[in-house]
XYZ file of C-alpha atoms in Angstrom:
91
model
C 101.704 106.352 101.937
C 105.447 105.999 101.582
C 106.067 109.532 102.789
C 108.603 110.442 105.449
C 110.102 113.761 104.415
C 107.413 115.356 102.242
C 106.380 118.878 103.144
C 102.693 119.593 102.550
C 101.269 123.068 102.894
C 99.105 123.139 106.061
C 96.312 124.801 104.031
C 95.559 121.294 102.722
C 93.887 119.293 105.464
C 92.125 116.692 103.304
C 93.781 114.250 100.911
C 91.117 114.987 98.283
C 92.053 118.691 98.267
C 95.727 117.833 97.970
C 95.209 115.386 95.089
C 93.071 117.895 93.180
C 95.690 120.606 93.687
C 98.562 118.308 92.606
C 96.658 117.253 89.492
C 95.928 120.886 88.616
C 99.529 121.945 89.152
C 100.911 119.027 87.118
C 98.480 119.782 84.275
C 99.643 123.411 84.202
C 103.358 122.554 84.566
C 103.660 124.291 87.938
C 106.402 121.914 89.031
C 110.026 122.688 89.810
C 112.879 120.329 90.522
C 115.865 121.003 92.736
C 119.246 119.396 92.807
C 121.574 119.397 95.797
C 124.614 117.999 94.042
C 127.058 118.779 91.283
C 125.720 115.798 89.326
C 122.414 117.710 88.944
C 120.329 114.710 89.970
C 116.769 115.501 91.013
C 116.519 115.616 94.807
C 113.208 117.419 95.287
C 110.041 117.907 93.262
C 108.104 121.005 94.202
C 104.490 121.657 93.295
C 103.855 125.395 93.480
C 100.796 127.532 92.772
C 101.824 130.811 91.210
C 98.170 131.889 91.139
C 98.278 132.044 94.959
C 101.440 134.117 94.971
C 105.153 133.860 94.512
C 106.693 131.153 96.616
C 103.389 129.408 97.476
C 104.297 125.730 97.666
C 101.583 123.092 97.823
C 103.968 120.193 98.375
C 107.677 119.435 98.310
C 108.481 115.764 97.693
C 111.829 114.089 98.019
C 112.499 112.465 94.649
C 112.483 108.959 96.115
C 109.076 109.491 97.757
C 106.983 110.613 94.799
C 106.693 107.182 93.147
C 105.647 105.345 96.366
C 103.034 108.058 96.981
C 101.658 107.706 93.438
C 101.539 103.921 93.805
C 99.711 104.204 97.127
C 97.155 106.621 95.710
C 96.697 104.546 92.513
C 96.070 101.357 94.499
C 93.617 103.181 96.770
C 91.779 104.589 93.751
C 91.593 101.192 92.027
C 90.256 99.466 95.150
C 87.558 102.117 95.509
C 86.575 101.765 91.856
C 86.365 97.972 92.207
C 84.293 98.268 95.387
C 81.917 100.687 93.677
C 81.577 98.384 90.676
C 80.782 95.402 92.925
C 78.285 97.442 94.913
C 76.556 98.515 91.697
C 76.312 94.889 90.442
C 74.716 93.679 93.693
C 71.842 96.126 93.494
């Protein structure tokens, strides 16, 4: 998936649960960014759920890992949609 340093909350054991949570958090702007340098470049992107309590992080991505993860998930989703469409045409 292009992930080496991402931290995912162990409450999420299925990718479907994680994707739903990330979508929800992005839609409600529950995202923080952190910089570790004086240049204020984005180093980490943190998805947090304030409804579950202060400091509850769903996932913490390194900035360079978020795009590969999104590409992986997008390609997986497209292949499943194509497979479903082909399966529907055959029947």
